[in-house]
CSV table of C-alpha atoms in Angstrom, one decimal:
chain,number,residue,atom,x,y,z
A,1121,MET,CA,38.6,-22.2,-1.5
A,1122,GLY,CA,36.6,-20.6,1.7
A,1123,LEU,CA,32.9,-20.7,1.9
A,1124,VAL,CA,31.4,-17.7,0.2
A,1125,ARG,CA,28.2,-16.6,2.0
A,1126,GLN,CA,25.3,-15.7,-0.2
A,1127,LYS,CA,24.5,-11.9,-0.3
A,1128,GLY,CA,22.0,-11.1,2.2
A,1129,LYS,CA,22.3,-14.4,4.1
A,1130,ALA,CA,22.7,-14.3,7.7
A,1131,SER,CA,25.5,-16.2,9.4
A,1132,ALA,CA,24.5,-19.0,11.9
A,1133,ALA,CA,25.8,-17.0,14.7
A,1134,THR,CA,23.5,-13.8,13.5
A,1135,TRP,CA,20.5,-16.2,13.0
A,1136,ARG,CA,20.8,-17.6,16.5
A,1137,ARG,CA,20.8,-14.2,18.0
A,1138,ARG,CA,18.2,-13.1,16.0
A,1139,ARG,CA,15.8,-15.9,16.8
A,1140,LEU,CA,16.6,-15.4,20.5
A,1141,ARG,CA,15.6,-11.6,20.4
A,1142,PHE,CA,12.7,-12.6,18.1
A,1143,TYR,CA,11.2,-15.0,21.1
A,1144,GLN,CA,12.3,-12.5,23.8
A,1145,THR,CA,10.4,-10.0,22.2
A,1146,ARG,CA,7.2,-12.1,21.3
A,1147,LEU,CA,7.1,-13.0,25.0
A,1148,ARG,CA,7.0,-9.2,25.9
A,1149,GLU,CA,4.5,-8.5,23.3
A,1150,LEU,CA,2.2,-11.3,24.8
A,1151,LYS,CA,2.6,-9.6,28.1
A,1152,MET,CA,2.0,-6.2,26.5
A,1153,ILE,CA,-1.5,-7.7,25.4
A,1154,ALA,CA,-2.3,-9.3,28.5
A,1155,LYS,CA,-1.6,-6.1,30.5
A,1156,ALA,CA,-3.8,-4.1,27.9
A,1157,LEU,CA,-6.7,-6.3,28.4
A,1158,VAL,CA,-6.3,-6.0,32.3
A,1159,SER,CA,-6.1,-2.4,32.2
A,1160,THR,CA,-7.2,0.6,30.4
A,1161,LYS,CA,-5.2,3.1,32.4
A,1162,HIS,CA,-1.9,3.2,30.3
A,1163,PRO,CA,-0.7,4.0,26.8
A,1164,VAL,CA,0.0,0.9,24.6
A,1165,LEU,CA,1.8,2.4,21.8
A,1166,VAL,CA,3.7,6.0,21.6
A,1167,HIS,CA,5.1,7.4,18.6
A,1168,ILE,CA,7.8,9.8,19.4
A,1169,ILE,CA,9.5,12.2,17.1
A,1170,PRO,CA,13.2,12.9,18.1
A,1171,MET,CA,13.9,14.8,14.8
A,1172,ARG,CA,11.4,16.4,12.1
A,1173,ARG,CA,14.2,16.8,9.7
A,1174,CYS,CA,14.4,14.4,6.7
A,1175,ASN,CA,16.7,13.8,4.0
A,1176,LEU,CA,14.0,13.1,1.4
A,1177,ASP,CA,10.9,15.1,0.3
A,1178,CYS,CA,8.4,12.5,-0.6
A,1179,GLY,CA,5.3,14.5,-2.6
A,1180,TYR,CA,2.5,12.8,-0.5
A,1181,CYS,CA,4.2,13.2,3.3
A,1182,ASN,CA,3.3,16.1,5.5
A,1183,GLU,CA,5.5,15.0,8.6
A,1184,TYR,CA,9.0,16.4,7.7
A,1185,ASP,CA,10.9,19.5,7.1
A,1186,ASP,CA,14.5,20.2,6.1
A,1187,VAL,CA,15.6,22.7,8.7
A,1188,SER,CA,14.7,21.1,12.3
A,1189,LYS,CA,17.4,20.3,14.6
A,1190,PRO,CA,17.6,17.1,16.6
A,1191,VAL,CA,15.8,17.1,20.4
A,1192,PRO,CA,18.5,16.8,22.6
A,1193,LEU,CA,19.4,13.6,24.3
A,1194,GLU,CA,18.7,14.4,27.8
A,1195,GLU,CA,15.2,16.0,26.8
A,1196,MET,CA,14.4,13.0,24.8
A,1197,LYS,CA,15.2,10.8,28.1
A,1198,ARG,CA,13.0,13.0,30.4
A,1199,ARG,CA,10.2,12.5,27.7
A,1200,LEU,CA,11.0,8.7,27.6
A,1201,ASP,CA,11.0,8.8,31.4
A,1202,THR,CA,7.5,10.3,31.8
A,1203,LEU,CA,6.1,7.9,29.3
A,1204,ALA,CA,7.3,4.8,31.1
A,1205,ASP,CA,6.0,6.3,34.3
A,1206,MET,CA,2.7,6.2,32.7
A,1207,GLY,CA,3.3,2.6,32.3
A,1208,THR,CA,3.7,2.7,28.3
A,1209,SER,CA,4.4,-0.7,26.5
A,1210,VAL,CA,5.9,0.2,23.3
A,1211,ILE,CA,7.7,3.3,22.0
A,1212,THR,CA,8.2,3.7,18.2
A,1213,ILE,CA,10.7,6.3,17.2
A,1214,SER,CA,9.6,8.1,13.8
A,1215,GLY,CA,10.5,11.3,12.1
A,1216,GLY,CA,11.3,13.2,9.7
A,1217,GLU,CA,14.2,10.7,9.5
A,1218,PRO,CA,15.3,9.3,12.9
A,1219,LEU,CA,18.8,7.9,11.7
A,1220,MET,CA,19.9,11.6,11.4
A,1221,HIS,CA,19.6,12.0,15.2
A,1222,PRO,CA,23.2,11.8,16.5
A,1223,ASP,CA,22.0,10.1,19.5
A,1224,LEU,CA,19.6,7.7,18.3
A,1225,ASP,CA,21.5,4.6,19.7
A,1226,ASP,CA,21.3,6.0,23.4
A,1227,ILE,CA,17.6,6.9,22.8
A,1228,ILE,CA,17.1,3.1,22.0
A,1229,ARG,CA,19.0,2.0,25.0
A,1230,HIS,CA,17.2,4.3,27.1
A,1231,ILE,CA,13.7,2.9,26.1
A,1232,ARG,CA,15.1,-0.8,26.7
A,1233,HIS,CA,16.4,0.6,30.0
A,1234,ARG,CA,12.9,1.6,31.1
A,1235,GLY,CA,11.6,-1.7,30.1
A,1236,MET,CA,9.6,-0.7,27.0
A,1237,ILE,CA,9.5,-2.2,23.4
A,1238,ALA,CA,11.8,-0.3,21.1
A,1239,GLY,CA,10.7,0.1,17.4
A,1240,LEU,CA,11.9,2.4,14.7
A,1241,ILE,CA,10.5,3.8,11.2
A,1242,THR,CA,13.0,4.6,9.0
A,1243,ASN,CA,13.5,5.3,5.0
A,1244,GLY,CA,16.8,3.2,5.6
A,1245,PHE,CA,18.9,5.5,3.4
A,1246,PHE,CA,21.7,5.7,6.2
A,1247,LEU,CA,21.6,1.8,6.9
A,1248,ASN,CA,25.1,0.1,6.3
A,1249,LYS,CA,26.7,-2.8,8.3
A,1250,GLU,CA,28.2,-0.5,11.0
A,1251,ARG,CA,25.0,1.2,11.7
A,1252,ILE,CA,23.0,-2.0,11.5
A,1253,GLU,CA,25.3,-3.5,14.1
A,1254,ARG,CA,24.8,-0.4,16.4
A,1255,LEU,CA,21.2,-0.7,16.3
A,1256,ASN,CA,21.6,-4.3,17.2
A,1257,ASP,CA,23.8,-3.4,20.5
A,1258,ALA,CA,21.4,-0.8,21.4
A,1259,GLY,CA,18.6,-3.5,21.5
A,1260,LEU,CA,16.3,-2.4,18.9
A,1261,GLU,CA,13.4,-4.8,18.5
A,1262,HIS,CA,11.5,-3.9,15.5
A,1263,LEU,CA,12.4,-1.8,12.3
A,1264,GLN,CA,10.0,-0.7,9.5
A,1265,ILE,CA,11.1,0.6,6.0
A,1266,SER,CA,8.3,1.8,3.7
A,1267,ILE,CA,9.2,1.4,0.0
A,1268,ASP,CA,6.9,3.3,-2.5
A,1269,ASN,CA,8.0,2.1,-5.8
A,1270,ALA,CA,10.4,-0.1,-7.8
A,1271,ALA,CA,12.3,2.8,-9.1
A,1272,PRO,CA,12.4,6.3,-7.9
A,1273,ASP,CA,10.2,9.1,-9.4
A,1274,GLU,CA,9.3,12.5,-9.0
A,1275,VAL,CA,7.0,11.6,-6.2
A,1276,SER,CA,9.3,9.5,-3.9
A,1277,LYS,CA,12.7,8.4,-3.8
A,1278,LYS,CA,12.0,5.6,-1.5
A,1279,SER,CA,12.4,2.6,-4.3
A,1280,LEU,CA,13.5,-0.6,-4.1
A,1281,LYS,CA,16.2,0.1,-6.7
A,1282,THR,CA,17.6,2.5,-4.5
A,1283,ILE,CA,17.5,0.7,-1.2
A,1284,ASP,CA,17.8,-3.1,-2.2
A,1285,GLY,CA,21.6,-3.4,-1.2
A,1286,ARG,CA,20.6,-2.1,2.3
A,1287,LEU,CA,17.9,-4.6,2.6
A,1288,GLU,CA,20.5,-7.3,1.8
A,1289,MET,CA,22.7,-5.7,4.7
A,1290,LEU,CA,19.6,-6.1,6.9
A,1291,SER,CA,19.0,-9.8,6.0
A,1292,GLU,CA,22.5,-10.5,6.7
A,1293,TRP,CA,23.2,-8.4,9.8
A,1294,ALA,CA,20.0,-7.3,11.8
A,1295,GLU,CA,19.2,-9.2,14.8
A,1296,PHE,CA,16.0,-7.1,15.2
A,1297,GLN,CA,12.7,-7.9,13.3
A,1298,VAL,CA,12.3,-6.2,9.9
A,1299,ASN,CA,8.9,-5.5,8.0
A,1300,ILE,CA,8.9,-3.9,4.7
A,1301,ASN,CA,5.7,-1.9,3.9
A,1302,SER,CA,4.7,-1.5,0.3
A,1303,VAL,CA,2.2,1.1,-0.6
A,1304,LEU,CA,-0.9,1.6,-2.8
A,1305,GLY,CA,-3.1,4.6,-3.2
A,1306,SER,CA,-2.7,8.4,-3.9
A,1307,GLY,CA,0.4,9.2,-5.8
A,1308,VAL,CA,1.4,5.5,-6.6
A,1309,LYS,CA,2.2,5.3,-10.4
A,1310,ASN,CA,2.8,1.6,-10.7
A,1311,SER,CA,0.6,-0.7,-8.3
A,1312,GLU,CA,2.3,-3.7,-9.5
A,1313,ASP,CA,5.5,-2.4,-7.8
A,1314,ALA,CA,3.9,-3.2,-4.3
A,1315,LEU,CA,3.7,-6.8,-5.4
A,1316,THR,CA,7.4,-6.8,-6.3
A,1317,ILE,CA,8.5,-5.2,-3.1
A,1318,ALA,CA,6.5,-7.5,-1.0
A,1319,HIS,CA,7.9,-10.7,-2.8
A,1320,ARG,CA,11.5,-9.4,-2.3
A,1321,ALA,CA,10.9,-8.8,1.5
A,1322,LEU,CA,9.6,-12.2,2.1
A,1323,GLU,CA,12.6,-13.4,0.0
A,1324,LEU,CA,15.0,-11.6,2.2
A,1325,GLY,CA,13.3,-13.3,5.4
A,1326,PHE,CA,11.3,-10.1,6.5
A,1327,THR,CA,7.8,-9.6,7.2
A,1328,SER,CA,5.7,-7.7,4.7
A,1329,THR,CA,2.7,-5.4,4.9
A,1330,VAL,CA,1.0,-3.0,2.7
A,1331,GLY,CA,-0.5,0.6,3.5
A,1332,ILE,CA,-2.7,2.8,1.8
A,1333,ILE,CA,-1.2,6.4,1.3
A,1334,HIS,CA,-3.7,8.7,2.6
A,1335,ASP,CA,-4.6,12.1,1.0
A,1336,HIS,CA,-3.1,15.3,2.4
A,1337,ASP,CA,-5.6,15.3,5.2
A,1338,GLY,CA,-4.8,11.7,6.4
A,1339,GLN,CA,-8.2,10.4,5.3
A,1340,LEU,CA,-8.7,7.7,2.8
A,1341,LYS,CA,-9.3,7.5,-0.8
A,1342,PRO,CA,-10.8,4.1,-2.3
A,1343,LEU,CA,-8.4,1.7,-4.2
A,1344,ALA,CA,-9.2,1.2,-8.1
A,1345,GLU,CA,-10.1,-2.4,-8.6
A,1346,ARG,CA,-6.6,-3.7,-9.8
A,1347,ASP,CA,-5.2,-2.0,-6.8
A,1348,GLN,CA,-7.5,-3.8,-4.6
A,1349,GLU,CA,-6.7,-7.3,-5.8
A,1350,ILE,CA,-2.9,-6.4,-5.4
A,1351,PHE,CA,-3.7,-5.4,-1.7
A,1352,GLU,CA,-5.6,-8.6,-0.7
A,1353,GLU,CA,-2.7,-10.7,-2.5
A,1354,ILE,CA,-0.2,-8.8,-0.4
A,1355,MET,CA,-2.3,-9.5,2.7
A,1356,THR,CA,-2.3,-13.0,2.0
A,1357,LEU,CA,1.6,-13.2,1.7
A,1358,GLY,CA,1.9,-11.3,5.0
A,1359,LYS,CA,0.6,-13.9,7.1
A,1360,ARG,CA,2.9,-13.2,9.9
A,1361,SER,CA,2.0,-9.8,10.5
A,1362,TYR,CA,-0.2,-8.7,13.2
A,1363,SER,CA,-2.0,-6.6,10.7
A,1364,ARG,CA,-3.6,-9.4,9.1
A,1365,PHE,CA,-6.0,-9.5,12.1
A,1366,ASN,CA,-7.3,-6.1,11.5
A,1367,GLN,CA,-10.3,-5.9,9.2
A,1368,PHE,CA,-10.1,-2.2,8.9
A,1369,GLN,CA,-7.5,-2.4,6.0
A,1370,HIS,CA,-9.7,-4.2,3.9
A,1371,ASN,CA,-12.4,-1.4,4.5
A,1372,VAL,CA,-9.8,1.3,3.8
A,1373,ALA,CA,-9.0,-0.3,0.4
A,1374,LYS,CA,-12.6,-0.4,-0.8
A,1375,GLY,CA,-13.1,3.0,0.5
A,1376,ARG,CA,-15.6,1.9,3.3
A,1377,GLU,CA,-16.0,3.6,6.5
A,1378,HIS,CA,-14.9,1.5,9.4
A,1379,ASP,CA,-16.7,1.2,12.8
A,1380,TRP,CA,-14.3,1.3,15.5
A,1381,LYS,CA,-13.4,3.4,18.6
A,1382,CYS,CA,-10.2,5.5,18.3
A,1383,ARG,CA,-8.5,5.5,21.5
A,1384,ALA,CA,-5.7,8.2,20.5
A,1385,GLY,CA,-4.8,10.6,23.1
A,1386,SER,CA,-5.1,7.7,25.7
A,1387,ARG,CA,-3.9,4.2,24.6
A,1388,TYR,CA,-2.0,5.8,21.5
A,1389,LEU,CA,-0.2,9.0,21.8
A,1390,TYR,CA,1.8,10.9,19.2
A,1391,ILE,CA,4.6,13.2,20.6
A,1392,CYS,CA,6.0,15.6,18.4
A,1393,GLU,CA,9.6,17.2,18.3
A,1394,ASP,CA,8.1,20.0,20.7
A,1395,GLY,CA,7.0,17.4,23.1
A,1396,LEU,CA,3.3,18.0,22.8
A,1397,VAL,CA,0.7,15.4,22.8
A,1398,HIS,CA,-1.3,14.9,19.6
A,1399,TRP,CA,-4.0,12.5,18.8
A,1400,CYS,CA,-1.7,11.1,15.7
A,1401,SER,CA,0.4,12.3,12.9
A,1402,GLN,CA,-2.6,13.3,10.7
A,1403,GLN,CA,-4.4,15.2,13.7
A,1404,ARG,CA,-1.3,17.2,14.9
A,1405,GLY,CA,-2.3,20.2,17.1
A,1406,TYR,CA,-4.8,18.3,19.3
A,1407,PRO,CA,-4.9,18.2,22.1
A,1408,GLY,CA,-1.5,20.0,21.8
A,1409,ILE,CA,-0.6,19.7,25.6
A,1410,PRO,CA,2.9,19.3,26.8
A,1411,LEU,CA,3.8,15.7,27.7
A,1412,ALA,CA,4.9,16.7,31.1
A,1413,ASN,CA,1.6,18.3,31.7
A,1414,TYR,CA,-0.5,15.5,30.2
A,1415,THR,CA,-2.2,13.9,33.4
A,1416,ALA,CA,-4.0,10.4,33.8
A,1417,GLU,CA,-7.4,12.4,34.0
A,1418,MET,CA,-6.5,13.7,30.3
A,1419,ARG,CA,-5.9,10.3,29.2
A,1420,HIS,CA,-9.0,8.9,30.7
A,1421,ARG,CA,-11.0,11.8,29.1
A,1422,GLU,CA,-9.5,11.1,25.4
A,1423,TYR,CA,-10.2,7.3,26.1
A,1424,HIS,CA,-13.8,8.2,26.2
A,1425,THR,CA,-13.8,10.8,23.6
A,1426,HIS,CA,-15.6,10.3,20.1
A,1427,LYS,CA,-13.4,11.0,17.2
A,1428,GLY,CA,-15.3,12.2,14.1
A,1429,CYS,CA,-12.4,11.4,11.9
A,1430,ALA,CA,-12.1,7.8,12.9
A,1431,PRO,CA,-14.5,6.3,10.2
A,1432,ARG,CA,-12.3,7.4,7.3
A,1433,CYS,CA,-8.8,7.1,9.2
A,1434,THR,CA,-6.0,5.3,7.4
A,1435,VAL,CA,-3.6,5.4,10.2
A,1436,SER,CA,-2.7,1.6,10.8
A,1437,CYS,CA,-1.0,1.8,14.2
A,1438,VAL,CA,-3.8,3.5,16.0
A,1439,GLN,CA,-6.4,1.3,14.5
A,1440,GLN,CA,-4.4,-1.8,15.5
A,1441,VAL,CA,-4.1,-0.4,19.1
A,1442,GLY,CA,-7.9,0.0,19.0
A,1443,ILE,CA,-8.4,-3.5,18.5
A,1444,LEU,CA,-7.6,-4.0,22.2
A,1445,ASP,CA,-10.6,-1.9,23.3
A,1446,ASN,CA,-13.2,-2.0,20.3
A,1447,TRP,CA,-15.3,-4.2,22.6
A,1448,ARG,CA,-15.6,-2.0,25.5
A,1449,SER,CA,-16.2,1.6,26.9
A,1450,PRO,CA,-18.6,3.3,24.5
A,1451,GLN,CA,-17.1,6.9,23.6
A,1452,THR,CA,-19.7,9.7,24.6
A,1453,LEU,CA,-17.5,12.7,25.1
A,1454,GLN,CA,-16.6,15.3,22.4
A,1455,PRO,CA,-13.1,17.0,21.9
A,1456,MET,CA,-12.5,19.8,24.1
A,1457,PRO,CA,-11.0,23.1,22.7
A,1458,ILE,CA,-7.4,23.1,21.5
A,1459,ALA,CA,-5.0,24.0,24.2
A,1460,ALA,CA,-2.4,26.2,22.2
A,1461,PRO,CA,-1.4,26.9,18.6
A,1462,VAL,CA,1.4,24.7,17.3
A,1463,LYS,CA,3.7,25.0,14.3
A,1464,SER,CA,1.9,22.7,12.1
A,1465,ASP,CA,-1.2,23.8,10.1
A,1466,LEU,CA,-2.6,20.2,10.0
A,1467,VAL,CA,-5.2,20.6,12.6
A,1468,GLN,CA,-8.2,18.7,11.3
A,1469,ILE,CA,-10.4,17.9,14.2
A,1470,ALA,CA,-13.6,16.2,12.8
A,1471,LYS,CA,-16.6,16.2,15.0
């Protein structure tokens, strides 16, 4: 009788390729950190949206629609080239649901071709063995899936029950790093689900983090006492995650304001499907300048601009980038007038 491999268990060949990519990516990340500490003149992390459309309609989400067309590949390449020329270290593709973009593999290849680290945030619904192998071949280095509950409900269909089979496929076939993000906070019915999701992630060999769902304006709401206990337990489980170095998450869980310098618009950029630069996903509309026209002088100004929304922010990736520069350069400038109106009504510039 032939050997039957356990479901979700990677073959020896896949495991070797996964470890090799892991160490190569870690080396690139160390270089990224060194470069960021030496110079403040380039973006460290950019979230870019190739498609706003999503196959789901989670009740708490304000970052999707069900009508948008994908950004054409050649336009995506032009935007990526502009970011590479700025010296950007990491590109994370988000949405909407980026797996719906017909040229996603080529977008990832172009990120890698220009020497940047390639990440992807997805709900995972379109993953299968063939799709995972295509992401391997394209050179993807990081993938994150956020799972909201153990079973689907009226708020979110992103449940462990719905997607667990796809997680097993990732465990078996993915050569890139996978992080599973469970959530607590607004709209989450059963907080214990977050623990179930975190333990399942570790069981499959992934890293595990926990996010706190913001309110509709992207601002924090303190967690209930039991939620705070669950949060701390999951943070302990996620020892391999970079996020464990970021004290702000603990402050968010307790509803405390966090003292930090947000470098959005400079070290972190959010590029919407229209090619406009925004502070982040929760401050869409500012500065609202086309990426092609976004100069080094503008990035320098935003580096020194005080963001009034920062103390109660819940956007983890921006906070993590901020760690690199919290120790230097006080922010003494105020936001400039908004350059032009954009489609989104989510313009919440706090002063």
